[in-house]
CSV table of C-alpha atoms in Angstrom, one decimal:
chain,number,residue,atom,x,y,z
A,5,UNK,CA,44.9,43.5,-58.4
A,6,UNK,CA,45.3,39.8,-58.7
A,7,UNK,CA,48.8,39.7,-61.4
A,8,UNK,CA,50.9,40.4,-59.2
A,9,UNK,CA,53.0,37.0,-60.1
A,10,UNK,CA,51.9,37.8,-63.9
A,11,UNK,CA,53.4,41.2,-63.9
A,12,UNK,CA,56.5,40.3,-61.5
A,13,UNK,CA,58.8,41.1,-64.1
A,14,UNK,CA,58.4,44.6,-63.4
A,15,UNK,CA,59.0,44.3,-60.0
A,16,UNK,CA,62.8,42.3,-60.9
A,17,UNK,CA,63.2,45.2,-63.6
A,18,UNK,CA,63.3,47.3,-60.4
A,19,UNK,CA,64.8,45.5,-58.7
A,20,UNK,CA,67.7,45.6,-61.2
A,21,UNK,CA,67.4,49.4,-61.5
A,22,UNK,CA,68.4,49.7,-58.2
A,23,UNK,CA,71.3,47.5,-57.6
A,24,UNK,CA,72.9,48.9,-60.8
A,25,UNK,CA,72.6,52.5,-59.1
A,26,UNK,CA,74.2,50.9,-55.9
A,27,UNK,CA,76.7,49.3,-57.8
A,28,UNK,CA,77.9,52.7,-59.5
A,29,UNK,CA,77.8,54.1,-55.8
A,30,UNK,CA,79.9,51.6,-54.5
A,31,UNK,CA,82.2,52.0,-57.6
A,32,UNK,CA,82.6,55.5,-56.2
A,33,UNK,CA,83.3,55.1,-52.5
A,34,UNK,CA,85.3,51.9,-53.3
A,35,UNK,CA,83.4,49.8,-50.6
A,36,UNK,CA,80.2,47.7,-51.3
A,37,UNK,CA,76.4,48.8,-51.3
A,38,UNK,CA,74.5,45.9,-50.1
A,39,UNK,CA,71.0,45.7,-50.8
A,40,UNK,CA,67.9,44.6,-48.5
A,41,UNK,CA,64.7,43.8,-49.3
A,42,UNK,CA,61.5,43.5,-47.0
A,43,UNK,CA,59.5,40.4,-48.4
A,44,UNK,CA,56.9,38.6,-46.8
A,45,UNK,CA,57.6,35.8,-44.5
A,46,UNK,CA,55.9,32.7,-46.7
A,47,UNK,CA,57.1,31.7,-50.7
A,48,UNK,CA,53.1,32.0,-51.3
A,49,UNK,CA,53.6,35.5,-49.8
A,50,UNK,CA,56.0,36.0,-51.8
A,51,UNK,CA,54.6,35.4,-54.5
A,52,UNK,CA,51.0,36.6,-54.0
A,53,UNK,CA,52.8,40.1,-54.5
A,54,UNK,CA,55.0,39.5,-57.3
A,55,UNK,CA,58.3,39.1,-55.2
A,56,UNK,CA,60.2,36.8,-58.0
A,57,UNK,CA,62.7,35.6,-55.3
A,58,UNK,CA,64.3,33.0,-57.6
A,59,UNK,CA,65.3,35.4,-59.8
A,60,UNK,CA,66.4,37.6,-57.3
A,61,UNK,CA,68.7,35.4,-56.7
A,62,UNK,CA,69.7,34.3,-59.6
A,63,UNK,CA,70.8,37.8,-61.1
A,64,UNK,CA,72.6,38.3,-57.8
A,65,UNK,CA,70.1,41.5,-57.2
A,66,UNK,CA,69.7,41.2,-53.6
A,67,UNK,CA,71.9,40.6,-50.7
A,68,UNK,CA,69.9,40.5,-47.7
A,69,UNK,CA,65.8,39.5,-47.0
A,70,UNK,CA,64.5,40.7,-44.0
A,71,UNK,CA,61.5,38.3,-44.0
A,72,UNK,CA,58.0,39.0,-42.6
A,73,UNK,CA,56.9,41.1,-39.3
A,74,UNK,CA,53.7,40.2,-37.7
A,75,UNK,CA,54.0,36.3,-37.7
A,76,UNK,CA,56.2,34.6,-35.7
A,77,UNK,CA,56.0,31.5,-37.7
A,78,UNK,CA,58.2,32.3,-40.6
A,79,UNK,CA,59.1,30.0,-43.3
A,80,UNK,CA,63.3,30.4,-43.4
A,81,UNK,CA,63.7,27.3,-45.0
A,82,UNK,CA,61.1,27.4,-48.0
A,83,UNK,CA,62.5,30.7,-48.8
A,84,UNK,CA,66.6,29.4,-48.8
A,85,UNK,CA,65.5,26.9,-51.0
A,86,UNK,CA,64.7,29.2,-52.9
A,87,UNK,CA,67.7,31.7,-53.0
A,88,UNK,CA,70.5,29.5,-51.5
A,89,UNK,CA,72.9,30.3,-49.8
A,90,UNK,CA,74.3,33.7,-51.1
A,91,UNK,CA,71.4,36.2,-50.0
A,92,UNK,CA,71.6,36.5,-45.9
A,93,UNK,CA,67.9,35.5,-44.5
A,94,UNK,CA,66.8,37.7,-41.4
A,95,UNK,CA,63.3,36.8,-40.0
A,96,UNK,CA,61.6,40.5,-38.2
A,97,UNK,CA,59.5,40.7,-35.5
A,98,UNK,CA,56.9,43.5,-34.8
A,99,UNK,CA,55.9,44.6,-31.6
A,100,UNK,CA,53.3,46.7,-31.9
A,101,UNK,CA,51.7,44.6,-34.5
A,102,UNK,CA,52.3,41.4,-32.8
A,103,UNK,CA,51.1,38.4,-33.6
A,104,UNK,CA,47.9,38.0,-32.3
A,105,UNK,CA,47.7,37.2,-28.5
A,106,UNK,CA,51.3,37.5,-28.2
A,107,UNK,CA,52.1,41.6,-28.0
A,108,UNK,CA,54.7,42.1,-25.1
A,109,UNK,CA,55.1,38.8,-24.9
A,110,UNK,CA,57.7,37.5,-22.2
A,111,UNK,CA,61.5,36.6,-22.7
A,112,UNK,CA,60.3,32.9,-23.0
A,113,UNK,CA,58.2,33.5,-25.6
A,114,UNK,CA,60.3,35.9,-27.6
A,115,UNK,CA,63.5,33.5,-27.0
A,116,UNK,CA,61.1,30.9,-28.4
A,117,UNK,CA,60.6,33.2,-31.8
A,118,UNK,CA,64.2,34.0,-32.4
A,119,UNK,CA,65.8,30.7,-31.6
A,120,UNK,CA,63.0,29.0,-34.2
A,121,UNK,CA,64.5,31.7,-36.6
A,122,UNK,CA,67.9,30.6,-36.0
A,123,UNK,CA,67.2,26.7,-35.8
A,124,UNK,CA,65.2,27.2,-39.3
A,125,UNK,CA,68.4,28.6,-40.8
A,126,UNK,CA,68.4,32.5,-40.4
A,127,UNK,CA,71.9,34.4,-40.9
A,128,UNK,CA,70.3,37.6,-38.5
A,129,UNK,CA,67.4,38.5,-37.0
A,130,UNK,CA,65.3,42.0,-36.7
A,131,UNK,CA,63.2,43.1,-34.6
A,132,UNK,CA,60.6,46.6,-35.8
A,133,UNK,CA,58.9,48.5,-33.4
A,134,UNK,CA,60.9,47.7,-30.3
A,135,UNK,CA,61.5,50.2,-27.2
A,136,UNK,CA,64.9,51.6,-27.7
A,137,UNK,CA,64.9,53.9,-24.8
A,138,UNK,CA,64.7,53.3,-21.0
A,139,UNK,CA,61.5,54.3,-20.1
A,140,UNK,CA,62.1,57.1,-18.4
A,141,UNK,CA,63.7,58.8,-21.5
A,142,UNK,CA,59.9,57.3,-23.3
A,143,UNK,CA,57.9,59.4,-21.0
A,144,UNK,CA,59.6,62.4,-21.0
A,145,UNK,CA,58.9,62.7,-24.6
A,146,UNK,CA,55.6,61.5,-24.3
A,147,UNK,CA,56.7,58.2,-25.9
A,148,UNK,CA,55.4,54.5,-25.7
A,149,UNK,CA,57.0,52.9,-22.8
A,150,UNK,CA,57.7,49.4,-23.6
A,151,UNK,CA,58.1,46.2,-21.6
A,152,UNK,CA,61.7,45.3,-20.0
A,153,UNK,CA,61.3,42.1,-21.4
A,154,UNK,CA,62.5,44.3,-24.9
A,155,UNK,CA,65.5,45.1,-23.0
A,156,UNK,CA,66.1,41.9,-21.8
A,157,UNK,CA,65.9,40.4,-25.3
A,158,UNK,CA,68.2,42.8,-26.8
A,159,UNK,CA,70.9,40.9,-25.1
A,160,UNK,CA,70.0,37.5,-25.8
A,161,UNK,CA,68.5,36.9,-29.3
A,162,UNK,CA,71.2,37.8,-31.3
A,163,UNK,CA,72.6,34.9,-31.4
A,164,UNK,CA,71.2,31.0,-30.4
A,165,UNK,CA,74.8,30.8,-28.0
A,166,UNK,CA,73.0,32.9,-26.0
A,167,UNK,CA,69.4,31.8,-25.9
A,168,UNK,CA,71.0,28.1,-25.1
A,169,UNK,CA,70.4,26.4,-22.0
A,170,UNK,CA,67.8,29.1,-21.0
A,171,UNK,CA,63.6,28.2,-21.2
A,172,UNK,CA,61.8,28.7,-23.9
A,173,UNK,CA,57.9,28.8,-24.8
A,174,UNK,CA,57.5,27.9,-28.2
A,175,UNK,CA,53.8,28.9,-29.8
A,176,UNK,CA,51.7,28.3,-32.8
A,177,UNK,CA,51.3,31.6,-34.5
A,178,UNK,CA,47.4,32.4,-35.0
A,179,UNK,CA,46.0,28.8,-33.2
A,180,UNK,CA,42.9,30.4,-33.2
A,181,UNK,CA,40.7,28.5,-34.8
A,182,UNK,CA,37.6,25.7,-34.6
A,183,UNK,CA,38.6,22.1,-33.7
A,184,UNK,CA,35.9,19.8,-34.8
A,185,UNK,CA,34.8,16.2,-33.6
B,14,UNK,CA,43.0,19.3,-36.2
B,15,UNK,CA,46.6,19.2,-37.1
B,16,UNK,CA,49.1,22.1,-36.3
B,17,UNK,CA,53.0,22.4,-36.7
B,18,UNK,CA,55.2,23.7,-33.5
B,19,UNK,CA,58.8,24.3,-34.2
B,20,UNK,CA,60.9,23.6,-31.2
B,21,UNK,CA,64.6,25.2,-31.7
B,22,UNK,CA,66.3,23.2,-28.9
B,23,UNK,CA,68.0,19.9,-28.8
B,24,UNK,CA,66.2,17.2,-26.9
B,25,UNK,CA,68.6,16.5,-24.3
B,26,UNK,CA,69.7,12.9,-22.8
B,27,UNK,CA,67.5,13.0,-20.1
B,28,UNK,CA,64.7,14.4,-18.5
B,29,UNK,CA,65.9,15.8,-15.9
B,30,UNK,CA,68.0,18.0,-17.8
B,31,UNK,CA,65.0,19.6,-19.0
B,32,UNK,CA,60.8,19.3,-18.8
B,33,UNK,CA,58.5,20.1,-21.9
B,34,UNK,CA,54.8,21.1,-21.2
B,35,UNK,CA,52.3,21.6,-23.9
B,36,UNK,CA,49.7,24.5,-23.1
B,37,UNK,CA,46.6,24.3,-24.9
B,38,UNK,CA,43.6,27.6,-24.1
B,39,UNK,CA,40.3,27.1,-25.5
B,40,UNK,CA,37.5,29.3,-25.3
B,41,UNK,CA,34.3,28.4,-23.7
B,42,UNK,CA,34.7,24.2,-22.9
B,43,UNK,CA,34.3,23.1,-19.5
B,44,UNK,CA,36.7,21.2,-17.5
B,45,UNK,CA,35.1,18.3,-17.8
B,46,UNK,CA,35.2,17.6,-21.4
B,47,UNK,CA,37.7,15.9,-22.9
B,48,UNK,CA,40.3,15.9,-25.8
B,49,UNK,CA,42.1,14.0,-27.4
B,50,UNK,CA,45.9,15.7,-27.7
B,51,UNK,CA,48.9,13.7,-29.9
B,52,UNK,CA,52.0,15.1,-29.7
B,53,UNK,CA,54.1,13.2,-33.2
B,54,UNK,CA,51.2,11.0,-32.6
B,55,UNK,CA,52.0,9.4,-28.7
B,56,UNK,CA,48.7,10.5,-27.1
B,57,UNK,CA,49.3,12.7,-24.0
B,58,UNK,CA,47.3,13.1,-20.6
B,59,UNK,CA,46.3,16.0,-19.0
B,60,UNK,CA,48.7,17.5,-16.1
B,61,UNK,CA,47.0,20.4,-15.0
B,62,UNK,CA,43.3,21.6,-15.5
B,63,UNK,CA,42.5,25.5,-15.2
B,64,UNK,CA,39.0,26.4,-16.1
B,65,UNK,CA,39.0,30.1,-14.6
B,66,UNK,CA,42.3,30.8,-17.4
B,67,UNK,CA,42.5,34.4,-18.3
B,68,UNK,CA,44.3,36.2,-21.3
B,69,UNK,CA,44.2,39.7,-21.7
B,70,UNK,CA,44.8,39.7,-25.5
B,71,UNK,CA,42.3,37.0,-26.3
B,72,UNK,CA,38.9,38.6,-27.3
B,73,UNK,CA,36.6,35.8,-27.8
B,74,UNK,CA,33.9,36.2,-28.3
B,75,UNK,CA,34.2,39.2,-29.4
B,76,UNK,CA,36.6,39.6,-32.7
B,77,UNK,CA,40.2,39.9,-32.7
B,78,UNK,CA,40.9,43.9,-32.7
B,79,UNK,CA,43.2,45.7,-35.3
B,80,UNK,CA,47.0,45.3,-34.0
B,81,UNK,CA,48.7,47.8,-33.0
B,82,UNK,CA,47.3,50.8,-30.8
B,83,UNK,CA,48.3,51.6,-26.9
B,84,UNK,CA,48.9,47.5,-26.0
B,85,UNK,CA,47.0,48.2,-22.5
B,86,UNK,CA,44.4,45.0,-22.5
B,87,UNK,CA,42.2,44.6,-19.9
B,88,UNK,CA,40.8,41.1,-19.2
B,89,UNK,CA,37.2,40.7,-19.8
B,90,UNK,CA,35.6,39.8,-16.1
B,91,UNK,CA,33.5,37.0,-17.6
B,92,UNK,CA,35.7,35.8,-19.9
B,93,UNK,CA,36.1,31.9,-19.7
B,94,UNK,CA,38.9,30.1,-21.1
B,95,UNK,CA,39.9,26.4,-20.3
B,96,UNK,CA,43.6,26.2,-20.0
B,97,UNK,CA,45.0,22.5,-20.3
B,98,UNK,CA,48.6,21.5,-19.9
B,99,UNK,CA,50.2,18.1,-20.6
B,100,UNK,CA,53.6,16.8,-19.8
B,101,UNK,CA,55.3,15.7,-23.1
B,102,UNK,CA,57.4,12.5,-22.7
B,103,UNK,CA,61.4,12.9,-23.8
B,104,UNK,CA,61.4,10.5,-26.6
B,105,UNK,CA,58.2,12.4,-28.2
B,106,UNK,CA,59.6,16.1,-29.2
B,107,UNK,CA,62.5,17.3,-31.5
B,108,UNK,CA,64.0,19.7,-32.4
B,109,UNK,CA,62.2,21.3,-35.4
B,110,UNK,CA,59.1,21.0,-36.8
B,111,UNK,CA,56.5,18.7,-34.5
B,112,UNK,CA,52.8,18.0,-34.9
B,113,UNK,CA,50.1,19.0,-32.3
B,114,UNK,CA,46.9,16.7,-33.3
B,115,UNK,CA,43.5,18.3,-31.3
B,116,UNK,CA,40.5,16.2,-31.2
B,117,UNK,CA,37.3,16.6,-29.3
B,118,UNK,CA,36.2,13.7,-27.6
B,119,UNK,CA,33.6,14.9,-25.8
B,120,UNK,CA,29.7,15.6,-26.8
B,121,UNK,CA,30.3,18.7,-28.3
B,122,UNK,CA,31.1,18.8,-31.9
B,123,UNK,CA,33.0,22.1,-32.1
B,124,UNK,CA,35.9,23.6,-29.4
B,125,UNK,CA,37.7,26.6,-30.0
B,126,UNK,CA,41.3,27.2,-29.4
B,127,UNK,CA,42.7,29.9,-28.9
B,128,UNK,CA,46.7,29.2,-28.1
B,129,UNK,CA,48.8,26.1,-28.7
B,130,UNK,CA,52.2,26.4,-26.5
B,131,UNK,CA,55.6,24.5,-25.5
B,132,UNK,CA,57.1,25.2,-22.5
B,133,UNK,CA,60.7,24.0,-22.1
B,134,UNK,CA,61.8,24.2,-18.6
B,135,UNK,CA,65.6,23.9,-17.9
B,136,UNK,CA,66.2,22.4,-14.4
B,137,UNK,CA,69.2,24.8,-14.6
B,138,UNK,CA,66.9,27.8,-16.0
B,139,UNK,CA,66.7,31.0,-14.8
B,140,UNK,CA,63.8,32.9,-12.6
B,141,UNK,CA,60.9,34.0,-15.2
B,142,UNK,CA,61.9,37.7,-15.9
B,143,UNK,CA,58.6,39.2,-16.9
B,144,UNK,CA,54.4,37.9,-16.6
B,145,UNK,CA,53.1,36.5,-20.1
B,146,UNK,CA,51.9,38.7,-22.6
B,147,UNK,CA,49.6,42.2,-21.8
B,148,UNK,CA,51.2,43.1,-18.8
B,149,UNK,CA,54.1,45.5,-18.6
């Protein structure tokens, strides 16, 4: 524990292992194999687990990041320093491991979230552990029944067109915390 | 205290195209007391005063719970929360990254707070669809 940034050449070696094998796949169904990685949302994340994103990028061994979950604060433009251009940036947000004092939150908030993402230079956004069901189909299978506000969102934040013109409540991720004299 | 707020949106070409409110909750101060609140440093007044605020999902004083599990909060009866909301002038936001500077100017030495929130109002905009966070 604690070398994870001394031993992150292991983690590229992998890395590497894996997009060679996709390449060879693609080879054979003569159409690409693009290549994701979850990463945390912060270079010092990154990096506090060995996640060598530089040289991700320059040995071309990702295509996609999909960047953090639980914050909503998410540092797209620290990390596209890092990578450039090429690898496609998509911020995630959890809902069901929200950020603290934000689960459910309502379509201002969220539309506040994803059109951060998309000001601070995301290509896509994700959202992880969102209601995909109406919520009649939820409880008759004994499933979580999520806010409409999920359903709601799912037609807006894809894109900052349509979060434009529309309000918006913008919050600090984690404020929690002593203010002194 | 310092924080950064990213706003996404353009600061349009006048105010009555759109209104920006900051929302600051603390836990335990009294109405009376006062802050000191910079928004990109121009010092802002207080528009609204609520010291009976509640929050479902903050837990103060008690700790902040693991996340995850059913997401039915329940609002603790005695909990007391100071919510304070200032109108932010037009020529003091942007879009991007802005700073939020929180001082206590008041006797006590220590305030807790618990959110820091913009709320951009569109004189154009839309009903609210849903209530704020907790409730389904």
């Amino acid at each position: 524990m604690g070398r994870q940034w001394e031993m992150r050449e292991h983690v590229t070696e992998f890395m590497h292992m894996v997009r060679t094998m996709l390449l060879e796949v693609a080879q054979q169904r003569s159409r690409p194999f693009l290549l994701a990685a979850r990463v945390p949302q912060t270079v010092e994340g990154c990096r506090a687990d060995g996640f060598d994103l530089q040289a991700w990028a320059e040995q071309q061994l990702v295509d996609v990041l999909t960047l953090g979950s639980r914050s909503m604060d998410v540092d797209v433009e620290g990390v596209r320093a890092i990578v450039g251009d090429d690898v496609q940036l998509q911020p995630c947000f959890d809902d069901h491991h929200a950020t603290d004092g934000y689960r459910y939150a309502s379509i201002e908030v969220l539309r506040g979230v994803f059109a951060n993402h998309f000001q601070r230079g995301a290509n896509s956004v994700v959202t992880f552990n969102w209601s995909m069901v109406m919520p009649e189909l939820a409880k008759s299978v004994g499933g979580e029944v999520a806010p409409l506000t999920h359903q709601v969102a799912f037609q807006e934040i894809g894109d900052p067109a349509t979060m434009a013109g529309k309000d918006k409540v913008f919050a600090v991720a984690a404020a929690a915390t002593e203010c002194r004299k | 205290m310092k924080f950064t707020l990213h706003i996404s949106d353009t600061r349009p070409a006048d105010d009555k195209a759109a209104t920006l409110t900051l929302r600051i909750v603390m836990f335990e101060a009294a109405a009376e007391e006062t802050f000191e609140i910079r928004f990109n440093g121009t010092v802002l007044s207080v528009s609204a005063t609520d010291a009976e605020w509640k929050d479902s999902q903050i837990f103060s004083p008690a700790k902040q719970p693991a996340s995850g599990g059913k997401g039915i909060y329940k609002t603790h009866p005695k909990q007391k929360l100071l919510r304070l909301d200032h109108d932010v002038p037009l020529d003091a936001w942007k879009s991007g990254p802005n700073e939020v500077a929180i001082r206590v100017a008041s006797d006590r030495t220590v305030a807790q707070i618990e959110k820091i929130e913009a709320h951009l109002k569109y004189a154009q905009g839309e009903k609210e669809t849903s209530n704020q966070s907790g409730e389904k």
